[in-house]
Structures are given as structure tokens and as C-alpha cells.
PDB file of C-alpha atoms in Angstrom:
ATOM      1  CA  SER O 842     -14.820 -59.904  36.836  1.00  0.00           C
ATOM      2  CA  SER O 843     -16.722 -56.639  36.346  1.00  0.00           C
ATOM      3  CA  PHE O 844     -19.994 -55.992  35.058  1.00  0.00           C
ATOM      4  CA  TYR O 845     -22.263 -52.757  34.099  1.00  0.00           C
ATOM      5  CA  PHE O 846     -25.870 -52.456  34.620  1.00  0.00           C
ATOM      6  CA  TRP O 847     -27.905 -50.861  31.623  1.00  0.00           C
ATOM      7  CA  ASN O 848     -31.585 -49.769  32.175  1.00  0.00           C
ATOM      8  CA  PRO O 849     -31.980 -49.316  28.363  1.00  0.00           C
ATOM      9  CA  GLY O 850     -30.352 -52.399  27.327  1.00  0.00           C
ATOM     10  CA  SER O 851     -31.831 -56.199  27.267  1.00  0.00           C
ATOM     11  CA  THR O 852     -32.926 -58.278  30.360  1.00  0.00           C
ATOM     12  CA  MET O 853     -29.966 -59.811  30.942  1.00  0.00           C
ATOM     13  CA  GLN O 854     -27.910 -56.040  31.011  1.00  0.00           C
ATOM     14  CA  LYS O 855     -30.121 -55.245  33.911  1.00  0.00           C
ATOM     15  CA  SER O 856     -30.847 -57.839  35.767  1.00  0.00           C
ATOM     16  CA  LEU O 857     -29.690 -59.995  38.960  1.00  0.00           C
ATOM     17  CA  GLN O 858     -29.154 -63.228  36.612  1.00  0.00           C
ATOM     18  CA  GLY O 859     -27.203 -61.517  34.117  1.00  0.00           C
ATOM     19  CA  LEU O 860     -25.271 -60.156  37.065  1.00  0.00           C
ATOM     20  CA  LEU O 861     -24.264 -63.084  38.154  1.00  0.00           C
ATOM     21  CA  GLN O 862     -24.201 -65.057  34.936  1.00  0.00           C
ATOM     22  CA  SER O 863     -21.269 -62.354  33.495  1.00  0.00           C
ATOM     23  CA  LEU O 864     -19.488 -63.053  36.803  1.00  0.00           C
ATOM     24  CA  LEU O 865     -19.431 -66.470  36.800  1.00  0.00           C
ATOM     25  CA  HIS O 866     -18.343 -66.696  32.906  1.00  0.00           C
ATOM     26  CA  GLY O 867     -15.577 -64.257  34.050  1.00  0.00           C
ATOM     27  CA  ILE O 868     -14.679 -66.448  37.190  1.00  0.00           C
ATOM     28  CA  LEU O 869     -14.695 -69.787  35.066  1.00  0.00           C
ATOM     29  CA  SER O 870     -12.945 -68.435  31.882  1.00  0.00           C
ATOM     30  CA  ALA O 871      -9.822 -67.243  33.944  1.00  0.00           C
ATOM     31  CA  CYS O 872      -9.888 -70.461  36.310  1.00  0.00           C
ATOM     32  CA  PRO O 873     -11.169 -73.154  34.097  1.00  0.00           C
ATOM     33  CA  ASP O 874     -10.140 -75.956  36.603  1.00  0.00           C
ATOM     34  CA  MET O 875     -12.991 -74.906  39.145  1.00  0.00           C
ATOM     35  CA  ILE O 876     -15.562 -75.733  36.168  1.00  0.00           C
ATOM     36  CA  LEU O 877     -16.062 -79.411  37.554  1.00  0.00           C
ATOM     37  CA  HIS O 878     -16.549 -78.261  41.187  1.00  0.00           C
ATOM     38  CA  VAL O 879     -18.340 -75.282  40.810  1.00  0.00           C
ATOM     39  CA  CYS O 880     -20.597 -76.292  38.098  1.00  0.00           C
ATOM     40  CA  LYS O 881     -21.317 -79.979  39.220  1.00  0.00           C
ATOM     41  CA  GLU O 882     -24.955 -80.049  38.908  1.00  0.00           C
ATOM     42  CA  ARG O 883     -25.148 -78.804  35.681  1.00  0.00           C
ATOM     43  CA  LEU O 884     -22.355 -81.192  34.231  1.00  0.00           C
ATOM     44  CA  ASP O 885     -24.295 -84.257  36.280  1.00  0.00           C
ATOM     45  CA  ARG O 886     -27.610 -83.730  33.791  1.00  0.00           C
ATOM     46  CA  ARG O 887     -25.233 -83.421  30.513  1.00  0.00           C
ATOM     47  CA  SER O 888     -26.297 -87.003  29.773  1.00  0.00           C
ATOM     48  CA  HIS O 889     -30.196 -85.967  30.006  1.00  0.00           C
ATOM     49  CA  THR O 890     -30.527 -82.451  28.268  1.00  0.00           C
ATOM     50  CA  ALA O 891     -28.506 -80.190  25.909  1.00  0.00           C
ATOM     51  CA  LEU O 892     -26.898 -78.056  28.273  1.00  0.00           C
ATOM     52  CA  GLY O 893     -26.392 -74.972  25.745  1.00  0.00           C
ATOM     53  CA  SER O 894     -30.132 -74.371  25.602  1.00  0.00           C
ATOM     54  CA  GLU O 895     -31.275 -74.970  28.875  1.00  0.00           C
ATOM     55  CA  SER O 896     -31.107 -71.737  30.832  1.00  0.00           C
ATOM     56  CA  TRP O 897     -29.781 -70.848  34.013  1.00  0.00           C
ATOM     57  CA  THR O 898     -32.025 -70.435  37.358  1.00  0.00           C
ATOM     58  CA  MET O 899     -31.264 -68.644  39.787  1.00  0.00           C
ATOM     59  CA  THR O 900     -30.989 -70.994  42.263  1.00  0.00           C
ATOM     60  CA  GLU O 901     -28.560 -72.852  40.354  1.00  0.00           C
ATOM     61  CA  LEU O 902     -26.447 -69.757  40.211  1.00  0.00           C
ATOM     62  CA  LYS O 903     -26.700 -69.090  43.618  1.00  0.00           C
ATOM     63  CA  GLY O 904     -25.456 -72.503  44.629  1.00  0.00           C
ATOM     64  CA  CYS O 905     -22.483 -71.841  41.677  1.00  0.00           C
ATOM     65  CA  PHE O 906     -21.440 -68.967  43.784  1.00  0.00           C
ATOM     66  CA  ALA O 907     -21.478 -70.499  47.161  1.00  0.00           C
ATOM     67  CA  ARG O 908     -19.454 -73.594  46.104  1.00  0.00           C
ATOM     68  CA  ILE O 909     -16.481 -70.765  44.860  1.00  0.00           C
ATOM     69  CA  GLN O 910     -16.912 -69.071  48.306  1.00  0.00           C
ATOM     70  CA  ALA O 911     -16.194 -72.466  50.007  1.00  0.00           C
ATOM     71  CA  ALA O 912     -12.448 -72.382  51.731  1.00  0.00           C
ATOM     72  CA  ASP O 913     -11.578 -75.281  50.269  1.00  0.00           C
ATOM     73  CA  THR O 914     -12.415 -74.300  46.471  1.00  0.00           C
ATOM     74  CA  ILE O 915     -10.453 -70.863  46.266  1.00  0.00           C
ATOM     75  CA  SER O 916      -7.899 -71.707  49.289  1.00  0.00           C
ATOM     76  CA  LYS O 917      -5.200 -70.120  46.835  1.00  0.00           C
ATOM     77  CA  ARG O 918      -7.237 -67.577  44.785  1.00  0.00           C
ATOM     78  CA  LYS O 919      -8.746 -64.230  45.483  1.00  0.00           C
ATOM     79  CA  PHE O 920     -11.258 -62.760  43.354  1.00  0.00           C
ATOM     80  CA  TYR O 921     -12.545 -59.078  42.760  1.00  0.00           C
ATOM     81  CA  PHE O 922     -15.539 -58.015  41.208  1.00  0.00           C
ATOM     82  CA  HIS O 923     -16.180 -54.636  39.589  1.00  0.00           C
ATOM     83  CA  ILE O 924     -19.704 -54.113  39.394  1.00  0.00           C
ATOM     84  CA  ASP O 925     -21.142 -50.979  37.924  1.00  0.00           C
ATOM     85  CA  GLY O 926     -24.615 -48.972  37.583  1.00  0.00           C
ATOM     86  CA  LEU O 927     -26.372 -50.185  40.293  1.00  0.00           C
ATOM     87  CA  ASP O 928     -28.893 -47.583  39.499  1.00  0.00           C
ATOM     88  CA  GLU O 929     -29.600 -49.226  36.254  1.00  0.00           C
ATOM     89  CA  PHE O 930     -30.383 -52.323  38.128  1.00  0.00           C
ATOM     90  CA  ASN O 931     -34.407 -53.546  37.190  1.00  0.00           C
ATOM     91  CA  GLY O 932     -35.371 -55.391  40.076  1.00  0.00           C
ATOM     92  CA  ASN O 933     -35.675 -55.438  43.803  1.00  0.00           C
ATOM     93  CA  HIS O 934     -33.097 -53.609  45.501  1.00  0.00           C
ATOM     94  CA  THR O 935     -32.821 -55.766  48.781  1.00  0.00           C
ATOM     95  CA  GLU O 936     -32.570 -58.715  46.886  1.00  0.00           C
ATOM     96  CA  ILE O 937     -29.434 -57.548  45.048  1.00  0.00           C
ATOM     97  CA  VAL O 938     -27.914 -55.920  48.215  1.00  0.00           C
ATOM     98  CA  THR O 939     -28.084 -59.460  49.972  1.00  0.00           C
ATOM     99  CA  VAL O 940     -26.619 -61.050  46.679  1.00  0.00           C
ATOM    100  CA  LEU O 941     -23.931 -58.415  47.172  1.00  0.00           C
ATOM    101  CA  LYS O 942     -23.387 -58.509  50.744  1.00  0.00           C
ATOM    102  CA  THR O 943     -23.009 -62.364  50.921  1.00  0.00           C
ATOM    103  CA  LEU O 944     -20.292 -62.203  48.114  1.00  0.00           C
ATOM    104  CA  ALA O 945     -18.634 -59.659  50.090  1.00  0.00           C
ATOM    105  CA  SER O 946     -18.809 -61.626  53.318  1.00  0.00           C
ATOM    106  CA  SER O 947     -15.778 -63.883  51.937  1.00  0.00           C
ATOM    107  CA  LEU O 948     -12.636 -62.679  53.016  1.00  0.00           C
ATOM    108  CA  ARG O 949     -10.986 -63.836  49.424  1.00  0.00           C
ATOM    109  CA  VAL O 950     -13.765 -61.683  47.779  1.00  0.00           C
ATOM    110  CA  LYS O 951     -13.402 -57.751  47.168  1.00  0.00           C
ATOM    111  CA  LEU O 952     -16.267 -55.693  45.514  1.00  0.00           C
ATOM    112  CA  CYS O 953     -16.256 -52.142  44.005  1.00  0.00           C
ATOM    113  CA  LEU O 954     -19.770 -50.809  43.607  1.00  0.00           C
ATOM    114  CA  SER O 955     -20.581 -48.006  41.358  1.00  0.00           C
ATOM    115  CA  SER O 956     -24.014 -46.429  41.717  1.00  0.00           C
ATOM    116  CA  ARG O 957     -25.466 -42.830  41.957  1.00  0.00           C
ATOM    117  CA  PRO O 958     -26.751 -41.865  45.803  1.00  0.00           C
ATOM    118  CA  TRP O 959     -29.901 -44.138  45.921  1.00  0.00           C
ATOM    119  CA  ASN O 960     -31.170 -44.484  49.436  1.00  0.00           C
ATOM    120  CA  ALA O 961     -31.582 -47.955  49.387  1.00  0.00           C
ATOM    121  CA  PHE O 962     -27.152 -48.566  48.262  1.00  0.00           C
ATOM    122  CA  GLU O 963     -26.563 -45.483  50.666  1.00  0.00           C
ATOM    123  CA  LEU O 964     -28.018 -47.270  53.737  1.00  0.00           C
ATOM    124  CA  ALA O 965     -26.769 -51.036  52.862  1.00  0.00           C
ATOM    125  CA  PHE O 966     -23.334 -49.966  52.496  1.00  0.00           C
ATOM    126  CA  SER O 967     -23.188 -46.718  54.787  1.00  0.00           C
ATOM    127  CA  SER O 968     -21.616 -48.455  57.734  1.00  0.00           C
ATOM    128  CA  HIS O 969     -18.205 -47.864  56.361  1.00  0.00           C
ATOM    129  CA  PRO O 970     -17.687 -44.066  55.455  1.00  0.00           C
ATOM    130  CA  SER O 971     -13.992 -44.868  54.802  1.00  0.00           C
ATOM    131  CA  GLN O 972     -15.088 -47.218  52.163  1.00  0.00           C
ATOM    132  CA  LYS O 973     -17.317 -45.149  50.150  1.00  0.00           C
ATOM    133  CA  LEU O 974     -16.096 -42.383  47.714  1.00  0.00           C
ATOM    134  CA  TYR O 975     -18.109 -39.663  46.359  1.00  0.00           C
ATOM    135  CA  LEU O 976     -16.936 -38.928  42.954  1.00  0.00           C
ATOM    136  CA  GLU O 977     -18.086 -34.892  42.821  1.00  0.00           C
ATOM    137  CA  ASP O 978     -15.119 -34.938  45.969  1.00  0.00           C
ATOM    138  CA  PHE O 979     -12.589 -35.256  43.092  1.00  0.00           C
ATOM    139  CA  THR O 980     -14.308 -33.681  40.475  1.00  0.00           C
ATOM    140  CA  LYS O 981     -15.224 -30.266  42.066  1.00  0.00           C
ATOM    141  CA  SER O 982     -12.007 -28.281  40.654  1.00  0.00           C
ATOM    142  CA  ASP O 983     -12.673 -29.856  37.283  1.00  0.00           C
ATOM    143  CA  ILE O 984     -15.975 -28.987  37.502  1.00  0.00           C
ATOM    144  CA  ARG O 985     -15.209 -25.431  38.069  1.00  0.00           C
ATOM    145  CA  ILE O 986     -12.973 -24.910  35.555  1.00  0.00           C
ATOM    146  CA  PHE O 987     -15.393 -26.735  32.848  1.00  0.00           C
ATOM    147  CA  ALA O 988     -18.194 -24.489  34.198  1.00  0.00           C
ATOM    148  CA  GLY O 989     -16.320 -21.502  33.999  1.00  0.00           C
ATOM    149  CA  GLU O 990     -14.955 -21.813  30.657  1.00  0.00           C
ATOM    150  CA  SER O 991     -18.068 -23.277  29.242  1.00  0.00           C
ATOM    151  CA  LEU O 992     -20.559 -20.036  30.972  1.00  0.00           C
ATOM    152  CA  THR O 993     -17.557 -17.709  29.316  1.00  0.00           C
ATOM    153  CA  SER O 994     -17.993 -19.059  25.514  1.00  0.00           C
ATOM    154  CA  GLU O 995     -21.397 -18.763  25.992  1.00  0.00           C
ATOM    155  CA  LEU O 996     -21.262 -15.264  27.203  1.00  0.00           C
ATOM    156  CA  GLN O 997     -19.057 -14.424  24.145  1.00  0.00           C
ATOM    157  CA  THR O 998     -21.708 -16.632  21.787  1.00  0.00           C
ATOM    158  CA  SER O 999     -24.077 -14.501  23.076  1.00  0.00           C
ATOM    159  CA  GLN O1000     -22.600 -11.147  22.876  1.00  0.00           C
ATOM    160  CA  VAL O1001     -23.947 -10.872  26.705  1.00  0.00           C
ATOM    161  CA  TRP O1002     -21.993  -8.971  29.521  1.00  0.00           C
ATOM    162  CA  LEU O1003     -22.347  -9.834  33.074  1.00  0.00           C
ATOM    163  CA  PRO O1004     -20.834  -8.832  36.317  1.00  0.00           C
ATOM    164  CA  GLN O1005     -17.956 -11.243  37.027  1.00  0.00           C
ATOM    165  CA  THR O1006     -19.104 -11.639  40.635  1.00  0.00           C
ATOM    166  CA  PHE O1007     -22.603 -12.883  39.216  1.00  0.00           C
ATOM    167  CA  CYS O1008     -20.740 -15.033  37.038  1.00  0.00           C
ATOM    168  CA  THR O1009     -18.693 -16.434  39.540  1.00  0.00           C
ATOM    169  CA  GLY O1010     -21.423 -17.103  42.043  1.00  0.00           C
ATOM    170  CA  LEU O1011     -23.487 -18.676  39.370  1.00  0.00           C
ATOM    171  CA  VAL O1012     -20.347 -21.094  38.391  1.00  0.00           C
ATOM    172  CA  GLU O1013     -20.256 -22.113  42.079  1.00  0.00           C
ATOM    173  CA  LYS O1014     -24.124 -23.008  42.180  1.00  0.00           C
ATOM    174  CA  ILE O1015     -23.360 -24.886  39.287  1.00  0.00           C
ATOM    175  CA  VAL O1016     -20.979 -26.696  40.875  1.00  0.00           C
ATOM    176  CA  GLU O1017     -22.869 -27.262  43.591  1.00  0.00           C
ATOM    177  CA  ARG O1018     -25.811 -29.259  42.040  1.00  0.00           C
ATOM    178  CA  ALA O1019     -23.419 -30.754  39.424  1.00  0.00           C
ATOM    179  CA  LYS O1020     -22.423 -33.574  41.768  1.00  0.00           C
ATOM    180  CA  GLY O1021     -19.538 -34.306  39.588  1.00  0.00           C
ATOM    181  CA  VAL O1022     -21.136 -34.794  36.546  1.00  0.00           C
ATOM    182  CA  PHE O1023     -19.790 -33.007  33.229  1.00  0.00           C
ATOM    183  CA  LEU O1024     -22.343 -33.904  30.804  1.00  0.00           C
ATOM    184  CA  TRP O1025     -25.000 -32.339  33.383  1.00  0.00           C
ATOM    185  CA  VAL O1026     -23.046 -29.075  33.587  1.00  0.00           C
ATOM    186  CA  HIS O1027     -22.438 -28.574  29.709  1.00  0.00           C
ATOM    187  CA  LEU O1028     -26.297 -29.135  28.981  1.00  0.00           C
ATOM    188  CA  VAL O1029     -27.413 -26.887  31.613  1.00  0.00           C
ATOM    189  CA  VAL O1030     -25.011 -23.875  30.645  1.00  0.00           C
ATOM    190  CA  ARG O1031     -26.727 -24.006  26.926  1.00  0.00           C
ATOM    191  CA  SER O1032     -30.211 -23.945  28.878  1.00  0.00           C
ATOM    192  CA  LEU O1033     -28.807 -20.737  30.657  1.00  0.00           C
ATOM    193  CA  CYS O1034     -27.614 -19.609  27.392  1.00  0.00           C
ATOM    194  CA  ASP O1035     -31.431 -19.254  26.689  1.00  0.00           C
ATOM    195  CA  GLY O1036     -31.906 -16.705  29.419  1.00  0.00           C
ATOM    196  CA  PHE O1037     -28.857 -14.734  28.227  1.00  0.00           C
ATOM    197  CA  VAL O1038     -29.847 -14.013  24.931  1.00  0.00           C
ATOM    198  CA  ASN O1039     -33.677 -13.351  26.456  1.00  0.00           C
ATOM    199  CA  GLY O1040     -31.760 -11.010  28.477  1.00  0.00           C
ATOM    200  CA  ASP O1041     -33.144 -12.381  31.780  1.00  0.00           C
ATOM    201  CA  PRO O1042     -31.773 -10.318  34.880  1.00  0.00           C
ATOM    202  CA  SER O1043     -29.942 -12.359  37.576  1.00  0.00           C
ATOM    203  CA  THR O1044     -32.777 -13.505  39.603  1.00  0.00           C
ATOM    204  CA  LEU O1045     -34.515 -15.456  36.925  1.00  0.00           C
ATOM    205  CA  LEU O1046     -30.948 -16.860  35.517  1.00  0.00           C
ATOM    206  CA  TYR O1047     -30.674 -18.364  39.138  1.00  0.00           C
ATOM    207  CA  ALA O1048     -34.567 -19.468  39.244  1.00  0.00           C
ATOM    208  CA  ARG O1049     -33.567 -21.446  35.640  1.00  0.00           C
ATOM    209  CA  LEU O1050     -30.749 -22.958  37.099  1.00  0.00           C
ATOM    210  CA  ASN O1051     -32.502 -24.164  40.184  1.00  0.00           C
ATOM    211  CA  THR O1052     -35.750 -25.401  38.278  1.00  0.00           C
ATOM    212  CA  LEU O1053     -33.178 -27.791  35.893  1.00  0.00           C
ATOM    213  CA  PRO O1054     -33.264 -31.471  37.502  1.00  0.00           C
ATOM    214  CA  THR O1055     -30.149 -32.587  38.883  1.00  0.00           C
ATOM    215  CA  ASP O1056     -30.616 -36.185  37.503  1.00  0.00           C
ATOM    216  CA  LEU O1057     -29.688 -36.715  33.675  1.00  0.00           C
ATOM    217  CA  GLU O1058     -32.672 -38.620  33.179  1.00  0.00           C
ATOM    218  CA  ALA O1059     -34.868 -36.413  34.268  1.00  0.00           C
ATOM    219  CA  LEU O1060     -32.651 -33.399  32.839  1.00  0.00           C
ATOM    220  CA  PHE O1061     -32.983 -35.061  29.029  1.00  0.00           C
ATOM    221  CA  ALA O1062     -37.098 -35.252  30.043  1.00  0.00           C
ATOM    222  CA  SER O1063     -37.222 -31.636  30.670  1.00  0.00           C
ATOM    223  CA  ILE O1064     -35.055 -30.725  27.787  1.00  0.00           C
ATOM    224  CA  LEU O1065     -37.357 -32.762  25.514  1.00  0.00           C
ATOM    225  CA  ALA O1066     -40.521 -31.275  26.858  1.00  0.00           C
ATOM    226  CA  SER O1067     -38.883 -27.974  26.166  1.00  0.00           C
ATOM    227  CA  ILE O1068     -38.566 -28.331  22.492  1.00  0.00           C
ATOM    228  CA  ASP O1069     -41.666 -27.468  20.176  1.00  0.00           C
ATOM    229  CA  PRO O1070     -43.420 -30.379  19.031  1.00  0.00           C
ATOM    230  CA  ILE O1071     -43.209 -29.743  15.928  1.00  0.00           C
ATOM    231  CA  TYR O1072     -39.720 -30.710  15.338  1.00  0.00           C
ATOM    232  CA  ARG O1073     -40.164 -34.017  17.251  1.00  0.00           C
ATOM    233  CA  GLU O1074     -40.529 -36.049  14.375  1.00  0.00           C
ATOM    234  CA  HIS O1075     -37.159 -34.634  12.676  1.00  0.00           C
ATOM    235  CA  MET O1076     -35.489 -35.142  16.277  1.00  0.00           C
ATOM    236  CA  ALA O1077     -36.384 -38.812  16.187  1.00  0.00           C
ATOM    237  CA  ILE O1078     -35.234 -39.437  13.368  1.00  0.00           C
ATOM    238  CA  THR O1079     -31.945 -37.752  13.284  1.00  0.00           C
ATOM    239  CA  PHE O1080     -31.232 -39.135  16.849  1.00  0.00           C
ATOM    240  CA  PHE O1081     -32.000 -42.383  15.349  1.00  0.00           C
ATOM    241  CA  VAL O1082     -29.644 -42.202  12.453  1.00  0.00           C
ATOM    242  CA  ALA O1083     -27.108 -41.103  15.048  1.00  0.00           C
ATOM    243  CA  LEU O1084     -27.442 -43.906  17.229  1.00  0.00           C
ATOM    244  CA  ARG O1085     -27.364 -46.572  14.539  1.00  0.00           C
ATOM    245  CA  ILE O1086     -24.348 -45.309  12.322  1.00  0.00           C
ATOM    246  CA  PRO O1087     -21.076 -46.715  13.501  1.00  0.00           C
ATOM    247  CA  ALA O1088     -19.243 -43.696  12.247  1.00  0.00           C
ATOM    248  CA  LEU O1089     -19.389 -40.242  13.031  1.00  0.00           C
ATOM    249  CA  LEU O1090     -21.705 -38.300  10.507  1.00  0.00           C
ATOM    250  CA  ARG O1091     -20.379 -35.031   9.059  1.00  0.00           C
ATOM    251  CA  ILE O1092     -22.351 -32.226   9.278  1.00  0.00           C
ATOM    252  CA  ILE O1093     -23.480 -32.529   5.390  1.00  0.00           C
ATOM    253  CA  ASP O1094     -24.721 -35.847   5.980  1.00  0.00           C
ATOM    254  CA  TYR O1095     -27.436 -34.434   8.571  1.00  0.00           C
ATOM    255  CA  SER O1096     -28.715 -31.320   6.092  1.00  0.00           C
ATOM    256  CA  PHE O1097     -29.779 -34.137   3.828  1.00  0.00           C
ATOM    257  CA  LEU O1098     -31.820 -35.726   6.364  1.00  0.00           C
ATOM    258  CA  ASP O1099     -34.144 -32.878   6.702  1.00  0.00           C
ATOM    259  CA  GLU O1100     -35.469 -32.831   3.301  1.00  0.00           C
ATOM    260  CA  GLU O1101     -38.798 -32.692   2.447  1.00  0.00           C
ATOM    261  CA  ASP O1102     -38.277 -35.494   0.306  1.00  0.00           C
ATOM    262  CA  GLY O1103     -36.412 -38.265   1.888  1.00  0.00           C
ATOM    263  CA  LYS O1104     -35.522 -39.251  -2.087  1.00  0.00           C
ATOM    264  CA  SER O1105     -33.809 -35.844  -2.904  1.00  0.00           C
ATOM    265  CA  GLY O1106     -30.431 -36.585  -2.109  1.00  0.00           C
ATOM    266  CA  PHE O1107     -30.424 -39.632  -4.391  1.00  0.00           C
ATOM    267  CA  GLU O1108     -31.896 -37.714  -6.916  1.00  0.00           C
ATOM    268  CA  LEU O1109     -29.082 -34.810  -6.877  1.00  0.00           C
ATOM    269  CA  ASP O1110     -26.910 -35.035 -10.359  1.00  0.00           C
ATOM    270  CA  PHE O1111     -23.545 -36.944  -9.331  1.00  0.00           C
ATOM    271  CA  LYS O1112     -21.105 -34.214  -9.432  1.00  0.00           C
ATOM    272  CA  PRO O1113     -19.840 -32.580  -6.227  1.00  0.00           C
ATOM    273  CA  LEU O1114     -21.660 -29.684  -4.690  1.00  0.00           C
ATOM    274  CA  ASP O1115     -20.219 -26.201  -5.400  1.00  0.00           C
ATOM    275  CA  ASP O1116     -18.703 -23.835  -2.055  1.00  0.00           C
ATOM    276  CA  GLU O1117     -22.062 -21.939  -2.286  1.00  0.00           C
ATOM    277  CA  GLU O1118     -24.466 -24.932  -1.622  1.00  0.00           C
ATOM    278  CA  ILE O1119     -21.583 -26.591   0.681  1.00  0.00           C
ATOM    279  CA  ARG O1120     -21.706 -23.541   2.472  1.00  0.00           C
ATOM    280  CA  HIS O1121     -25.529 -23.224   3.009  1.00  0.00           C
ATOM    281  CA  ARG O1122     -25.684 -26.539   4.093  1.00  0.00           C
ATOM    282  CA  VAL O1123     -23.385 -26.323   6.843  1.00  0.00           C
ATOM    283  CA  LEU O1124     -24.638 -22.706   8.461  1.00  0.00           C
ATOM    284  CA  ARG O1125     -28.349 -24.078   8.105  1.00  0.00           C
ATOM    285  CA  THR O1126     -27.616 -27.596   9.553  1.00  0.00           C
ATOM    286  CA  GLN O1127     -26.038 -25.789  12.121  1.00  0.00           C
ATOM    287  CA  ARG O1128     -28.513 -23.368  13.295  1.00  0.00           C
ATOM    288  CA  GLN O1129     -30.934 -26.886  13.248  1.00  0.00           C
ATOM    289  CA  LEU O1130     -28.760 -28.483  15.770  1.00  0.00           C
ATOM    290  CA  VAL O1131     -28.583 -25.612  18.116  1.00  0.00           C
ATOM    291  CA  GLY O1132     -31.996 -24.913  18.035  1.00  0.00           C
ATOM    292  CA  ARG O1133     -33.941 -28.011  17.816  1.00  0.00           C
ATOM    293  CA  PHE O1134     -31.324 -30.599  20.093  1.00  0.00           C
ATOM    294  CA  LYS O1135     -30.617 -27.902  22.818  1.00  0.00           C
ATOM    295  CA  GLY O1136     -27.009 -29.697  23.452  1.00  0.00           C
ATOM    296  CA  LEU O1137     -28.228 -33.037  22.932  1.00  0.00           C
ATOM    297  CA  LEU O1138     -26.819 -33.254  19.475  1.00  0.00           C
ATOM    298  CA  GLU O1139     -24.115 -31.383  18.413  1.00  0.00           C
ATOM    299  CA  TYR O1140     -21.328 -30.845  16.068  1.00  0.00           C
ATOM    300  CA  SER O1141     -17.658 -30.903  16.525  1.00  0.00           C
ATOM    301  CA  ALA O1142     -16.464 -27.343  15.539  1.00  0.00           C
ATOM    302  CA  SER O1143     -12.998 -28.253  15.302  1.00  0.00           C
ATOM    303  CA  LYS O1144     -13.629 -30.824  12.995  1.00  0.00           C
ATOM    304  CA  LEU O1145     -15.948 -28.510  10.869  1.00  0.00           C
ATOM    305  CA  HIS O1146     -13.214 -25.605  10.478  1.00  0.00           C
ATOM    306  CA  SER O1147     -10.805 -28.530   9.007  1.00  0.00           C
ATOM    307  CA  ASN O1148     -13.500 -29.655   7.109  1.00  0.00           C
ATOM    308  CA  PRO O1149     -16.571 -28.847   6.809  1.00  0.00           C
ATOM    309  CA  LEU O1150     -17.437 -32.191   4.874  1.00  0.00           C
TER     310      LEU O1150
END
């Protein structure tokens, strides 16, 4: 059974109760014959209350897991729980560490936990270094290639030349700070591009890199804060549409979001746009996405070339 904590989500997606209910549902769905024993207390109350409307309590959930761990209950069963995003958990870290350690205390239960290296989890699970994997140790070579290719692409686009030794050193610094996160590399290289365009010397480029947060959320906040306030209302509308529409929008669709009059698209004559207007809209929207969103929202160049609409 598995669970992924997601802090922007609902209470159940970022709480200990959500974790335990999700894991319990996965276990009992796979092993329905355990329901009578594991959920004995709840079933004993079924004649007095409508079970479907009664919320689970933490005491009840912990009792269910205690019975699951009992030797007579799982004599022939083993359980594996994959729990991702511990750093997204919204609650008392000591409490969740205690629950996880209790689960792991059974020889028939295995856990695979994933988190950013927060102190609470490093301290709790650092007694067995051989059982810990750091993502950056396995992606460093790929990050180096990705950073090098991204940097080269931005330099070519900006028509800027930098010494190869400097570029190599900059790439190594990016790899060191990326901690295995490709998205961080992408956004940071885009930020460095501003320095390339402005003709910043190597000392300023390194200073720019060193001031960028290594945490993604802090980096997002830094990027958003750097955007001209006059664009923020339009950005919010565009982000909202991009997140709510299930299918990927075409770049021509985004061009209509920025119209002064939000109804203008509906007032156009019902006929195909001519090539010149299409070209104008596509080029204008490209510039807007690059200039306003700083890499947080981008168009696909490959799809644009094959179908600008």
C-alpha cells in the first residue's frame, strides 16, 4: 500500500489520519478476510450507528494497525508500505516518526520512506546509513549533462560567449546546489540567462547563482517576487486556467487570455484566422510567456514547430 503527502491538498492528503486511513484501505482491499478481526470494534457498533457516516478516530486507526501487526493476524502475510513526501506532512513530526517506527518494529512490515532531508527525519532514521539513499548521489551525472546542455542552449539563444572553463565551473556549481532536482536546474539556468543578457561578469553570475534558494518552494517565491507587479494579475489568471484545464492548451489559446476585453475572442467573426494574425499572436504570446513567467510556465517548442495552433 502507498501514500503520498501533498501539502497544498485537502486535510486528508497531508495528515496522519489520512495516511493511516489510506494504508488501512489498501490493506483491507487486498486482504478482505482480515476485516472482521482488524475492524472488530467498528463492526461491533454497526447495529447502533450508520458506519458509513461515522468518522474514524486516531485511537481507532492505531488500534487497527496494532491488530494487523499482531503475530496471530499476519502469520502468513507481509506488508510493504511506500510513503512519499514526508516533508509535505502538516502536523507534529515527532508523532508521525513515532507511528512510522511502531509500524517498522514488526518483522513482517517494511517501509520505504521518501522526504527532503529535514532534521526531524534525518535524526529519526539515521541510525542505519546503509538503508538510506540520497537522490543526488544517483542523478549527479545526469544533472551535470542536463545543466550543461541547458546552459549551452541559453547562451546560444542569448548570443553570449563565455570561456569554456568558466562554463564548466558554473555547471559544477549548479550540480552541487541542485541536490538532484532537475526542475531546480531548469529554473536556475533560466534565471542566469537574465545575467547573460545583461552582460554580467563571472563574479556577478556566481553571485546570482549563490543567492538563489536551493529549496524549490523558496525558489518559486523568489521568482514570483522578481516579476513586475503589473503582470501579476494576468499571471494569476493564466496559471488558474493552465491548472484547471485537463488538456494542454495550444499557444494560440493563451493568446486570447491576454486580451483587454475578455469577451473579444467570442466576438470575432466565425472564420479561420489568417496566417499573419496567427504568426503575430504566436510570437507575442511566446514573448509574454518568457518575459512574465520566468520558466514557471512554458510552451513546447517541438509542438509549436509542428503545429503552431
